[in-house]
Amino acid sequence: IPVFILTGLLVHCVFLVSIFDIYFSSPLVHGMTPQQTPLPPPARRLVLFVADGLRADSLYALDGRGAPRAPYLRSILENNGSWGISHTRVPTESRPGHVALIAGFYEDVSAVAKGWKENPVEFDSVFNESKYTWSWGSPDILPMFAKGATGDHVYTFCYAAESEDFGAEDAAKLDIWVFDHVKSFFNSSRSNQTLFSALNEEKVVLFLHLLGIDTNGHAHRPNSREYQENIKQVDEGVKEIASLIDNFYGNDGKTAFILTSDHGMTDWGSHGAGHPTETLTPLIVWGAGVNYPQKVTSQFFEDNFLKEWKLENLKRLDVNQADIAPLMASLIGVPFPLNSVGTLPLEYLNSSALFKAESMFTNAVQILEQFKVKMSQKKETTLSFLFTPFKPLSASEQMNFLKKIRLYIQQQKYDEAVSLCRALINLALEGLSYYHTYDRLFLGLSIAMGFVGWTTYVILVIIKAHTNLTKTVPTNKKKSPVLFYGFAAAGMIIALFLLIQTCPWTYYIYCLLPVPLWYAVVKELPVIQDLARNVLSLHIGQSIGFLLVCTLGVEILVFSFFYRSALTVGLLVFAGWPAITQLWIQAKTKAMIWTLLCVLLAIFPLMPVVGREPNIPLVIAAGLLTLLISVFSLASLCKSENRYRDNEDLKVYFYQMFSVALSTYVVSSTHNSLKIKQGLPVMNQIISWMTLVSSPVLLLLSPTFLFERLFSILLSLMSTYLLLSTGYEALFPLALFGLMFVWINMEQEALQHYGLSLKPKLAVFNFTCAVDITQFRQLHLDDVRRSFFFVFFIVTAFFGTGNIASINSFDPASVYCFLTVFSPFMMGGLLLLKVAIPFVLVSCAFEAVQVTTQLSSKSLFLIVLVISDIMALHFFFLVKDYGSWLDIGTSISHYVLVMSLTIFMMVMNGLAQLLTTHRLGLPRRTKHHS
C-alpha cells in the first residue's frame, strides 16, 4: 500500500499544481523601454489618498437626514473636480488592489499564493518612476512598493503591525496616526533644508494609506456607526492635509489630489470575492490638470446609484482600477509603469487636445512594447513551423498604426488619433492574452490524459485485487519487453520535442506523466479482456442501470459545488434509502431515526452562508445541547454493565464535558466584552488556546470501544468548534454526528440484509482488536454505495454551513476567542481547523463503518478515490480565467477543493485510524482484591 499511496499523492500534487501553470502563470514580462509624454505635465506633485475598504456607496450616499457623510469630498466633486466609480478585480484584497492602483496591472492569482507582504514578482510602479515618494500607513502595504523601487527615493513611515486590532476600541486611530505624522513631517521640513528642497522638486508623490475604515468594517460591519464615523474622520483629515499642502506650496496650483479605495466590503464585513459591494470603489480627482465638474442633463448607467446619491446632473466618469496608474503618471509627467495595462482616462484631464493625443500615444506604445517582448519570447521557444503569430498585429500592421497616429497628430486631427490609439491598445491587450495562453490546450490535454489514465488504473486495481469479477487471468510475461520499449520510446520522443523548444521543467512533468500511467493500464490488458467477457455475461439492463445511477450521483455532487441546495435533494433521497431497500422492515426504529436525521441535516444547506449575522445565543444553545446529550449517553454507559469498563475512564468524560461547558461560557463572555468595546479578555484567550491543545489529548485518553471512542471524539471536537462558531453552524456537527452514528448502525443492518456477514455486537466492539481481522471480505456492489455515502457526507461537511469555496469571504468574528489582532496566517489556520472538524467526524465514522463491515480500509478508499477523481476531471475543464472575477475565483477554488479533498482524505484516513485506535496509557492505581 505505501508505494501506491505515495504514487497517488505525487500524481495528485502534480494535477493540483498544474492548474496554476496552465491557467494562472504570471503575465509580467521584462525588458521594455520606458515611455514618457514629451510635453510638460500640468502638475508638479501628486497626493494619493487610499481609504482601505471604502465602498463607493458608503462615500457617495447621503445619510438618513439627507446630508453627505463626507461634506468636504462632496463639495469637491460638486465644485472643483471629477468623480466616478473605479471597478476593481478579484481577489478584492489590499495587496492586488494597491498593485493595480500604483503599478497599473492586475496581479495574477499565483502572486497571492506566493505571499502577501513581499514582492513575489518584480514590477515597476508610479512610485518607482517618481523623483521622490513619501508614504505613510500600514506595514502590510507600504514596504512592497519601496522594495520594488530602484535606488532609495521611496520613503515609508509605518505604525506597528500590532495596531491592526479588530477588537480595539476604535480603529480610526490608525488614520489619525497617518494625518498627524504627515502634519509633523511638513512642519519639520521647514527647519530641514535638504528635505525642504526635495519637497519642492517636481515629480513628487505623497501617499497616505488609511486602514481604519477597513478594520472598522471587519470588526463592526459597514453599516455600523463606527464605519460611518470613520468616513467622517477621513473626510476631515483629507480636508486638513489638502489645505496644509496648498499653504506649504503657497497655493501655486501645481498639486493634483486623488482619493480612491483598493476594494469595497460586503454588508457582513468581508472582502475578497466579486460582489458589487466589494468591486465598486469611489474615485475623486481634483487639483492641477484635472477637469472641473461637468454638468449633464441625463446619463445612463446599468445601476441606479445616481438617483440614490442625488448626483444625476454631474458627469460620472467610470474607470477600471488599473487606469488610475496612467492617470497619475500623465498628471506629473513620469514614464508610464512598464507593466501597466491601464488605459488613460482622458475625460479626467483638463489640458490641451495635443497633450491628450500625445499622452494616449505614449500609452499605446507602452502597451505595444509589452506585446512585442511577449511575442519574441514565445517565438524563441517554439519550433518555427509550429509557431502561429497573432495575425491582427503583425509587424506591418504595427508600423501602419504608428504611422497613421503620428500623421493625425501632425495634421491636428486629435480625436481620430485618440480613437486609433484606443484601437491599438485593445489589439495589443488581446495579443498579450493570446501569447500568454498559447500553450494552454496542449498542457490541458496532457493533464486530462494523465487523469483518465490514473483513474482507469485505480479501477483495474480494485477489480483485480478486491473483487471476484476476474476469474482466470493467464499470466503471460512474453509481451512486456515490446510494450515497455514502445512506451519508453514515446517518452523519449516527447522529452526531445520539449527539449528542442526549451520548455520550462514543469512541462516535462505534465507531458511525461501520462506515459507510465498508461503503460501500467495497458500492461493489465488480459484483466481488461477478462472483465469485458464477464460483464457481457451479466444482465445488460442491470449494468446500464448501475452506471446511470453512478453518473447521476457524481453529477449531484458536482452540482452541489455550485448550488448548495443540491445537497438537500441528496439528503432527502438518502432519507428514503431504508424504504427502497428492505431495511425498513428489518430495523424499524433505526430506519425512523435515520430518516429523521437526514431531513434535519437537509435544512442546513438551505440556510444562508455562515458569518453574515452573528447569533451567539444559538452557539450557547449548541453547547448546552451537547452537555445534555453527553449526560444521557453517560447514564446509558453506566447502566450497561460492561465488565471491560473502568471508573477511571469516566473521569475523562467529565473533563471533556467540563471543557465543553467552559467553551460555551468563553464564547458568550468574549462576544459580550467585544460588544462593550473592552477587547478580548486575556483569561478567555488563555482558556481558548488551552482547550485547543488539550482536547486531542483528552480524546486519546478515552477507551477504544466503538461508541465510547466516537462519543469522546464528538466532545473533544465540539469544545474547539464552539469557540470558532458565531451562529447556527454550532449545531451542525451535532446533527452530522447523530447521522453518522446511525449510519454505522444502518450499515450493520445492510450487511446482514445482503447476508454478507454475521452481526458483531457493536456495544463491545473494540477498535484496537478490529485492526487484526484477517478475514477481510471481497467487495460487493453495495460497497460502491458505501463509498458514495462517504464522499457525499464529506461534501456535506464542507458546504453544509456555507460555501468555503471563497475562504476570503470568511468572517474574522469566528476567531475572536483566540485573537483579534490581524494576522492572516494565524486566522487562516484557525478557519481551516473549523472547516476540518466536520471532516474528522465523517472520517472517523467511515473508519468505524470499514472496520465493522469487515473491509480493508484500502479497498473502500480506492472507490472513494475514483469518485473524487471523476469529480476533479469535471472541475479541471470548468476552470475559467475569463468572465467575472467571481466566476474565476470560484472555478479555481472548486478544482483546488476537489484535488485537496482527495489528498486530504488520504491524510484523514490516517488521522481517523490514529484517533480511533490509539490510546495513551495513564499510570493507574493498582487495586487490591480481598
PDB file of N, CA and C in Angstrom, residues 537-584:
ATOM      1  N   SER A 537     -21.470 -11.188 -19.896  1.00  0.00           N
ATOM      2  CA  SER A 537     -22.307 -12.326 -19.494  1.00  0.00           C
ATOM      3  C   SER A 537     -23.318 -11.918 -18.415  1.00  0.00           C
ATOM      4  N   LEU A 538     -23.093 -10.765 -17.778  1.00  0.00           N
ATOM      5  CA  LEU A 538     -24.038 -10.276 -16.759  1.00  0.00           C
ATOM      6  C   LEU A 538     -25.315  -9.781 -17.451  1.00  0.00           C
ATOM      7  N   HIS A 539     -26.288  -9.408 -16.653  1.00  0.00           N
ATOM      8  CA  HIS A 539     -27.537  -8.856 -17.182  1.00  0.00           C
ATOM      9  C   HIS A 539     -27.272  -7.436 -17.680  1.00  0.00           C
ATOM     10  N   ILE A 540     -27.495  -7.177 -18.969  1.00  0.00           N
ATOM     11  CA  ILE A 540     -27.149  -5.873 -19.563  1.00  0.00           C
ATOM     12  C   ILE A 540     -27.910  -4.735 -18.878  1.00  0.00           C
ATOM     13  N   GLY A 541     -29.192  -4.902 -18.662  1.00  0.00           N
ATOM     14  CA  GLY A 541     -30.029  -3.854 -18.058  1.00  0.00           C
ATOM     15  C   GLY A 541     -29.478  -3.422 -16.719  1.00  0.00           C
ATOM     16  N   GLN A 542     -29.087  -4.427 -15.902  1.00  0.00           N
ATOM     17  CA  GLN A 542     -28.556  -4.125 -14.567  1.00  0.00           C
ATOM     18  C   GLN A 542     -27.290  -3.272 -14.682  1.00  0.00           C
ATOM     19  N   SER A 543     -26.398  -3.685 -15.588  1.00  0.00           N
ATOM     20  CA  SER A 543     -25.113  -2.961 -15.723  1.00  0.00           C
ATOM     21  C   SER A 543     -25.367  -1.502 -16.109  1.00  0.00           C
ATOM     22  N   ILE A 544     -26.264  -1.310 -17.099  1.00  0.00           N
ATOM     23  CA  ILE A 544     -26.532   0.064 -17.559  1.00  0.00           C
ATOM     24  C   ILE A 544     -27.184   0.871 -16.442  1.00  0.00           C
ATOM     25  N   GLY A 545     -28.130   0.241 -15.737  1.00  0.00           N
ATOM     26  CA  GLY A 545     -28.801   0.917 -14.615  1.00  0.00           C
ATOM     27  C   GLY A 545     -27.801   1.360 -13.570  1.00  0.00           C
ATOM     28  N   PHE A 546     -26.874   0.439 -13.246  1.00  0.00           N
ATOM     29  CA  PHE A 546     -25.849   0.741 -12.232  1.00  0.00           C
ATOM     30  C   PHE A 546     -25.003   1.935 -12.669  1.00  0.00           C
ATOM     31  N   LEU A 547     -24.598   1.926 -13.959  1.00  0.00           N
ATOM     32  CA  LEU A 547     -23.785   3.036 -14.484  1.00  0.00           C
ATOM     33  C   LEU A 547     -24.548   4.353 -14.420  1.00  0.00           C
ATOM     34  N   LEU A 548     -25.847   4.308 -14.784  1.00  0.00           N
ATOM     35  CA  LEU A 548     -26.655   5.523 -14.770  1.00  0.00           C
ATOM     36  C   LEU A 548     -26.764   6.100 -13.366  1.00  0.00           C
ATOM     37  N   VAL A 549     -27.008   5.217 -12.394  1.00  0.00           N
ATOM     38  CA  VAL A 549     -27.133   5.681 -11.008  1.00  0.00           C
ATOM     39  C   VAL A 549     -25.810   6.304 -10.543  1.00  0.00           C
ATOM     40  N   CYS A 550     -24.689   5.649 -10.907  1.00  0.00           N
ATOM     41  CA  CYS A 550     -23.366   6.194 -10.533  1.00  0.00           C
ATOM     42  C   CYS A 550     -23.172   7.593 -11.121  1.00  0.00           C
ATOM     43  N   THR A 551     -23.482   7.716 -12.432  1.00  0.00           N
ATOM     44  CA  THR A 551     -23.297   9.004 -13.109  1.00  0.00           C
ATOM     45  C   THR A 551     -24.136  10.084 -12.434  1.00  0.00           C
ATOM     46  N   LEU A 552     -25.405   9.733 -12.156  1.00  0.00           N
ATOM     47  CA  LEU A 552     -26.304  10.698 -11.530  1.00  0.00           C
ATOM     48  C   LEU A 552     -25.739  11.153 -10.186  1.00  0.00           C
ATOM     49  N   GLY A 553     -25.239  10.184  -9.408  1.00  0.00           N
ATOM     50  CA  GLY A 553     -24.674  10.505  -8.088  1.00  0.00           C
ATOM     51  C   GLY A 553     -23.533  11.498  -8.195  1.00  0.00           C
ATOM     52  N   VAL A 554     -22.594  11.217  -9.133  1.00  0.00           N
ATOM     53  CA  VAL A 554     -21.431  12.107  -9.283  1.00  0.00           C
ATOM     54  C   VAL A 554     -21.885  13.491  -9.748  1.00  0.00           C
ATOM     55  N   GLU A 555     -22.879  13.532 -10.664  1.00  0.00           N
ATOM     56  CA  GLU A 555     -23.350  14.831 -11.152  1.00  0.00           C
ATOM     57  C   GLU A 555     -23.983  15.655 -10.028  1.00  0.00           C
ATOM     58  N   ILE A 556     -24.722  14.977  -9.136  1.00  0.00           N
ATOM     59  CA  ILE A 556     -25.322  15.702  -7.997  1.00  0.00           C
ATOM     60  C   ILE A 556     -24.200  16.303  -7.149  1.00  0.00           C
ATOM     61  N   LEU A 557     -23.134  15.528  -6.945  1.00  0.00           N
ATOM     62  CA  LEU A 557     -22.005  16.034  -6.153  1.00  0.00           C
ATOM     63  C   LEU A 557     -21.391  17.258  -6.815  1.00  0.00           C
ATOM     64  N   VAL A 558     -21.181  17.169  -8.149  1.00  0.00           N
ATOM     65  CA  VAL A 558     -20.580  18.299  -8.871  1.00  0.00           C
ATOM     66  C   VAL A 558     -21.503  19.516  -8.781  1.00  0.00           C
ATOM     67  N   PHE A 559     -22.801  19.245  -8.929  1.00  0.00           N
ATOM     68  CA  PHE A 559     -23.790  20.316  -8.898  1.00  0.00           C
ATOM     69  C   PHE A 559     -23.796  21.024  -7.550  1.00  0.00           C
ATOM     70  N   SER A 560     -23.583  20.242  -6.476  1.00  0.00           N
ATOM     71  CA  SER A 560     -23.670  20.816  -5.120  1.00  0.00           C
ATOM     72  C   SER A 560     -22.576  21.853  -4.873  1.00  0.00           C
ATOM     73  N   PHE A 561     -21.505  21.818  -5.686  1.00  0.00           N
ATOM     74  CA  PHE A 561     -20.467  22.834  -5.528  1.00  0.00           C
ATOM     75  C   PHE A 561     -20.980  24.196  -5.975  1.00  0.00           C
ATOM     76  N   PHE A 562     -21.924  24.192  -6.916  1.00  0.00           N
ATOM     77  CA  PHE A 562     -22.464  25.460  -7.405  1.00  0.00           C
ATOM     78  C   PHE A 562     -23.716  25.875  -6.646  1.00  0.00           C
ATOM     79  N   TYR A 563     -24.548  24.879  -6.328  1.00  0.00           N
ATOM     80  CA  TYR A 563     -25.801  25.188  -5.613  1.00  0.00           C
ATOM     81  C   TYR A 563     -25.861  24.292  -4.392  1.00  0.00           C
ATOM     82  N   ARG A 564     -25.773  24.899  -3.219  1.00  0.00           N
ATOM     83  CA  ARG A 564     -25.757  24.075  -2.007  1.00  0.00           C
ATOM     84  C   ARG A 564     -27.043  23.276  -1.855  1.00  0.00           C
ATOM     85  N   SER A 565     -28.135  23.780  -2.458  1.00  0.00           N
ATOM     86  CA  SER A 565     -29.414  23.090  -2.274  1.00  0.00           C
ATOM     87  C   SER A 565     -29.398  21.684  -2.870  1.00  0.00           C
ATOM     88  N   ALA A 566     -28.445  21.398  -3.784  1.00  0.00           N
ATOM     89  CA  ALA A 566     -28.341  20.034  -4.334  1.00  0.00           C
ATOM     90  C   ALA A 566     -28.086  19.035  -3.208  1.00  0.00           C
ATOM     91  N   LEU A 567     -27.380  19.488  -2.156  1.00  0.00           N
ATOM     92  CA  LEU A 567     -27.112  18.602  -1.007  1.00  0.00           C
ATOM     93  C   LEU A 567     -28.422  18.248  -0.309  1.00  0.00           C
ATOM     94  N   THR A 568     -29.336  19.224  -0.241  1.00  0.00           N
ATOM     95  CA  THR A 568     -30.627  18.969   0.396  1.00  0.00           C
ATOM     96  C   THR A 568     -31.366  17.875  -0.364  1.00  0.00           C
ATOM     97  N   VAL A 569     -31.351  17.993  -1.714  1.00  0.00           N
ATOM     98  CA  VAL A 569     -32.011  16.982  -2.548  1.00  0.00           C
ATOM     99  C   VAL A 569     -31.393  15.612  -2.262  1.00  0.00           C
ATOM    100  N   GLY A 570     -30.046  15.564  -2.245  1.00  0.00           N
ATOM    101  CA  GLY A 570     -29.357  14.299  -1.984  1.00  0.00           C
ATOM    102  C   GLY A 570     -29.738  13.702  -0.639  1.00  0.00           C
ATOM    103  N   LEU A 571     -29.764  14.558   0.390  1.00  0.00           N
ATOM    104  CA  LEU A 571     -30.069  14.058   1.744  1.00  0.00           C
ATOM    105  C   LEU A 571     -31.508  13.549   1.829  1.00  0.00           C
ATOM    106  N   LEU A 572     -32.421  14.200   1.100  1.00  0.00           N
ATOM    107  CA  LEU A 572     -33.816  13.726   1.125  1.00  0.00           C
ATOM    108  C   LEU A 572     -33.930  12.374   0.418  1.00  0.00           C
ATOM    109  N   VAL A 573     -33.118  12.173  -0.638  1.00  0.00           N
ATOM    110  CA  VAL A 573     -33.099  10.859  -1.296  1.00  0.00           C
ATOM    111  C   VAL A 573     -32.554   9.816  -0.312  1.00  0.00           C
ATOM    112  N   PHE A 574     -31.492  10.195   0.411  1.00  0.00           N
ATOM    113  CA  PHE A 574     -30.906   9.286   1.414  1.00  0.00           C
ATOM    114  C   PHE A 574     -31.960   8.901   2.457  1.00  0.00           C
ATOM    115  N   ALA A 575     -32.821   9.884   2.820  1.00  0.00           N
ATOM    116  CA  ALA A 575     -33.827   9.634   3.854  1.00  0.00           C
ATOM    117  C   ALA A 575     -34.734   8.481   3.434  1.00  0.00           C
ATOM    118  N   GLY A 576     -34.928   8.340   2.106  1.00  0.00           N
ATOM    119  CA  GLY A 576     -35.798   7.261   1.627  1.00  0.00           C
ATOM    120  C   GLY A 576     -35.072   5.954   1.384  1.00  0.00           C
ATOM    121  N   TRP A 577     -33.769   5.926   1.635  1.00  0.00           N
ATOM    122  CA  TRP A 577     -32.970   4.723   1.339  1.00  0.00           C
ATOM    123  C   TRP A 577     -33.486   3.470   2.060  1.00  0.00           C
ATOM    124  N   PRO A 578     -33.824   3.534   3.370  1.00  0.00           N
ATOM    125  CA  PRO A 578     -34.303   2.315   4.023  1.00  0.00           C
ATOM    126  C   PRO A 578     -35.600   1.799   3.392  1.00  0.00           C
ATOM    127  N   ALA A 579     -36.423   2.731   2.860  1.00  0.00           N
ATOM    128  CA  ALA A 579     -37.697   2.300   2.281  1.00  0.00           C
ATOM    129  C   ALA A 579     -37.478   1.583   0.947  1.00  0.00           C
ATOM    130  N   ILE A 580     -36.478   2.066   0.169  1.00  0.00           N
ATOM    131  CA  ILE A 580     -36.223   1.464  -1.148  1.00  0.00           C
ATOM    132  C   ILE A 580     -35.688   0.039  -0.952  1.00  0.00           C
ATOM    133  N   THR A 581     -34.660  -0.087  -0.114  1.00  0.00           N
ATOM    134  CA  THR A 581     -34.164  -1.420   0.210  1.00  0.00           C
ATOM    135  C   THR A 581     -35.047  -1.914   1.360  1.00  0.00           C
ATOM    136  N   GLN A 582     -34.957  -3.172   1.686  1.00  0.00           N
ATOM    137  CA  GLN A 582     -35.908  -3.716   2.670  1.00  0.00           C
ATOM    138  C   GLN A 582     -35.494  -3.467   4.118  1.00  0.00           C
ATOM    139  N   LEU A 583     -34.607  -2.484   4.334  1.00  0.00           N
ATOM    140  CA  LEU A 583     -34.097  -2.268   5.702  1.00  0.00           C
ATOM    141  C   LEU A 583     -35.192  -1.772   6.633  1.00  0.00           C
ATOM    142  N   TRP A 584     -36.207  -1.143   6.048  1.00  0.00           N
ATOM    143  CA  TRP A 584     -37.298  -0.564   6.822  1.00  0.00           C
ATOM    144  C   TRP A 584     -37.962  -1.639   7.683  1.00  0.00           C
TER     145      TRP A 584
END
